[in-house]
PDB file of C-alpha atoms in Angstrom:
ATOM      1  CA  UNK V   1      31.468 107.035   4.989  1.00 69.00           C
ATOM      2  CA  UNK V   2      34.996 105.390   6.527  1.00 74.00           C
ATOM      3  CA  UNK V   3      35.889 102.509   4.523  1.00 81.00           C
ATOM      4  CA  UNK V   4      37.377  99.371   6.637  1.00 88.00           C
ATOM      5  CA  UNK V   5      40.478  98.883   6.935  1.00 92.00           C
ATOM      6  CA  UNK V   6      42.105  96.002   5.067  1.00 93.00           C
ATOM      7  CA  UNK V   7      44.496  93.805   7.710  1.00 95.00           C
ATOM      8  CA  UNK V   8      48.301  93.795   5.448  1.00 97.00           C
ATOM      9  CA  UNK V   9      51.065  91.247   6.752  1.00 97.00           C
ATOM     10  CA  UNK V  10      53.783  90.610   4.684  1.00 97.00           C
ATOM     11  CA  UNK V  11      55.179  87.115   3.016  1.00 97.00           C
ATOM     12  CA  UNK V  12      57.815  85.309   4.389  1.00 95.00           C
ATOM     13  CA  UNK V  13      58.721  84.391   0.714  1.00 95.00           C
ATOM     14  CA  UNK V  14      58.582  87.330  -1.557  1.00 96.00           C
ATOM     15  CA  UNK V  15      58.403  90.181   1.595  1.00 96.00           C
ATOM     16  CA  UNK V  16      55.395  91.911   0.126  1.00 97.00           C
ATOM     17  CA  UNK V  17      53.142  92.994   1.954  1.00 98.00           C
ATOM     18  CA  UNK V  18      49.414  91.957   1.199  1.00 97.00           C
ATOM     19  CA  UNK V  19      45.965  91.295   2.713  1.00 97.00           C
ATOM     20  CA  UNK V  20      46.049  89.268   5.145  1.00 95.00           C
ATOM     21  CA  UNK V  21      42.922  86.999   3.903  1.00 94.00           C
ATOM     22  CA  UNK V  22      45.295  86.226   0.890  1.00 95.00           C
ATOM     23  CA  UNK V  23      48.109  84.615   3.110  1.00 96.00           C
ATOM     24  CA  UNK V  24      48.646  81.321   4.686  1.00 96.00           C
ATOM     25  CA  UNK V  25      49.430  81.773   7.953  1.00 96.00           C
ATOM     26  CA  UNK V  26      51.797  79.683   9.897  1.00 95.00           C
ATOM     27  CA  UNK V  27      51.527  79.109  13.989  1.00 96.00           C
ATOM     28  CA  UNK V  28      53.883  78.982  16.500  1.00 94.00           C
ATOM     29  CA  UNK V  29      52.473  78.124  19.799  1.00 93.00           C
ATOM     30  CA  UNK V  30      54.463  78.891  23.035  1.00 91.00           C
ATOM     31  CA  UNK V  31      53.591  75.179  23.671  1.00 91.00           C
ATOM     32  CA  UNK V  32      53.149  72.655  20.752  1.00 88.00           C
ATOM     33  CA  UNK V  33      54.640  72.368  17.716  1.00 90.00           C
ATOM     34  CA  UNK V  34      54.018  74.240  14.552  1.00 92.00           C
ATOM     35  CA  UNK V  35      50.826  74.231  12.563  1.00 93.00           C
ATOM     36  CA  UNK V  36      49.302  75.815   9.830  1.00 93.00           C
ATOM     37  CA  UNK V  37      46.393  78.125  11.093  1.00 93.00           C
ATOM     38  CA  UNK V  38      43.543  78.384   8.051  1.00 85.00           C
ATOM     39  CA  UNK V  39      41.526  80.533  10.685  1.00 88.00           C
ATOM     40  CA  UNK V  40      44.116  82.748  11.263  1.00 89.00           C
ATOM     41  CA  UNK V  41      43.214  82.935  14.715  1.00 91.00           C
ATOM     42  CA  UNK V  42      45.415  80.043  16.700  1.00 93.00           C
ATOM     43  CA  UNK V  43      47.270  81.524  19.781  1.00 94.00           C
ATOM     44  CA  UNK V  44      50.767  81.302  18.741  1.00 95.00           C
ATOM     45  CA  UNK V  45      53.565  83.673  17.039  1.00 94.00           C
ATOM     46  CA  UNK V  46      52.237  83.640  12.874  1.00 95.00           C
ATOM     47  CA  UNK V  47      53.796  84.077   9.727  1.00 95.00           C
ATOM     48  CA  UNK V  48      52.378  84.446   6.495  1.00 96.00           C
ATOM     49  CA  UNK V  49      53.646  82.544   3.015  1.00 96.00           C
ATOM     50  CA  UNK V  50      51.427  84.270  -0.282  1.00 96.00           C
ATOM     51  CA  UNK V  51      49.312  80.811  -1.621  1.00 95.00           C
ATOM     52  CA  UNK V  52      51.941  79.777  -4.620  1.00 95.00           C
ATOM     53  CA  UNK V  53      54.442  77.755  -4.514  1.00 96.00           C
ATOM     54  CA  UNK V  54      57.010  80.179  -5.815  1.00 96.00           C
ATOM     55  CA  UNK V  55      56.864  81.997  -2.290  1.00 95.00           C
ATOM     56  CA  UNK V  56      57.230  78.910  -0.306  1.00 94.00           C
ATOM     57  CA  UNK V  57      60.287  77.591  -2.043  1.00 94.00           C
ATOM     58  CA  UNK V  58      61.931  80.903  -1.420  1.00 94.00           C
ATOM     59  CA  UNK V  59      60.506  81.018   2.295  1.00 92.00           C
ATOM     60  CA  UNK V  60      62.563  77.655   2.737  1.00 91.00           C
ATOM     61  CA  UNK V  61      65.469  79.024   1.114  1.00 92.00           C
ATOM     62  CA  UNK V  62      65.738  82.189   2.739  1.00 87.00           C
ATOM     63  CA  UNK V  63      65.464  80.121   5.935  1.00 81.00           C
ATOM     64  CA  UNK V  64      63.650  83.083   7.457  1.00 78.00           C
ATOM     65  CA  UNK V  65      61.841  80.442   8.926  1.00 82.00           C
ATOM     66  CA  UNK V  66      62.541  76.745   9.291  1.00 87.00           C
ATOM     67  CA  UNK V  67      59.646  74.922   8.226  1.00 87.00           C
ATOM     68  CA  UNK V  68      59.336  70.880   9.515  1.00 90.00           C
ATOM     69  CA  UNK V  69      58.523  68.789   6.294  1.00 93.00           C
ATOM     70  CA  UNK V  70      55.396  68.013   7.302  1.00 93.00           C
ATOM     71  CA  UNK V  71      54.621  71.897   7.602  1.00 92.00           C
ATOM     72  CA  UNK V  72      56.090  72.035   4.109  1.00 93.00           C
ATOM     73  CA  UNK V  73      53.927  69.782   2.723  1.00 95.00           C
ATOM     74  CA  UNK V  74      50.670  70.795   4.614  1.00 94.00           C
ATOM     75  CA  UNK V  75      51.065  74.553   2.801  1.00 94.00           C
ATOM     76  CA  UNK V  76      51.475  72.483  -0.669  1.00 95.00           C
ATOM     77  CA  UNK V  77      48.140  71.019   0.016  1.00 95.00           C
ATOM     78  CA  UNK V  78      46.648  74.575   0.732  1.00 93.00           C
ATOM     79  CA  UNK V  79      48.089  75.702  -1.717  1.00 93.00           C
ATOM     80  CA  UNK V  80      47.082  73.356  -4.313  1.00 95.00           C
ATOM     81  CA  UNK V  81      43.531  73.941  -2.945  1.00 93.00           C
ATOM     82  CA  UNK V  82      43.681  77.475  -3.157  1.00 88.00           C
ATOM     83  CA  UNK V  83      44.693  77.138  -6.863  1.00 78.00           C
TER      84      UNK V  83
END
């Protein structure tokens, strides 16, 4: 029997890659303004941050991605949720 095949994006902090489910995803829309996406399914470009805070620090220092404040503090929340 074919297993399924596990979805893999890769953190924006730490560049792993891991399953998506594990990721916060972060959403782009062409019109809008960013959001965090707990679905995972907003129309928009995504990126993923791993659920600690260690990764989103260095997402915010690597600037590979310039997260508003209030996006910053949004994934905190998740995070801290997640925990």
């Amino acid at each position: 029997m074919k297993s399924a095949k596990v979805p893999m994006r890769m953190c924006i902090g730490c560049r792993e890659m891991k399953p998506k489910k594990e990721l916060i995803r972060i959403v782009q829309p062409k019109e809008g303004e960013m959001a965090t996406d707990p679905t995972g399914k907003k129309n928009g470009r995504g990126a993923y941050v791993c659920a600690n805070m260690d990764c989103l620090h260095a997402a915010q220092k690597s600037k590979a991605l310039r997260l508003p404040p209030h996006i910053v503090e949004q994934l905190e929340q998740e995070i801290a949720r997640r925990g």
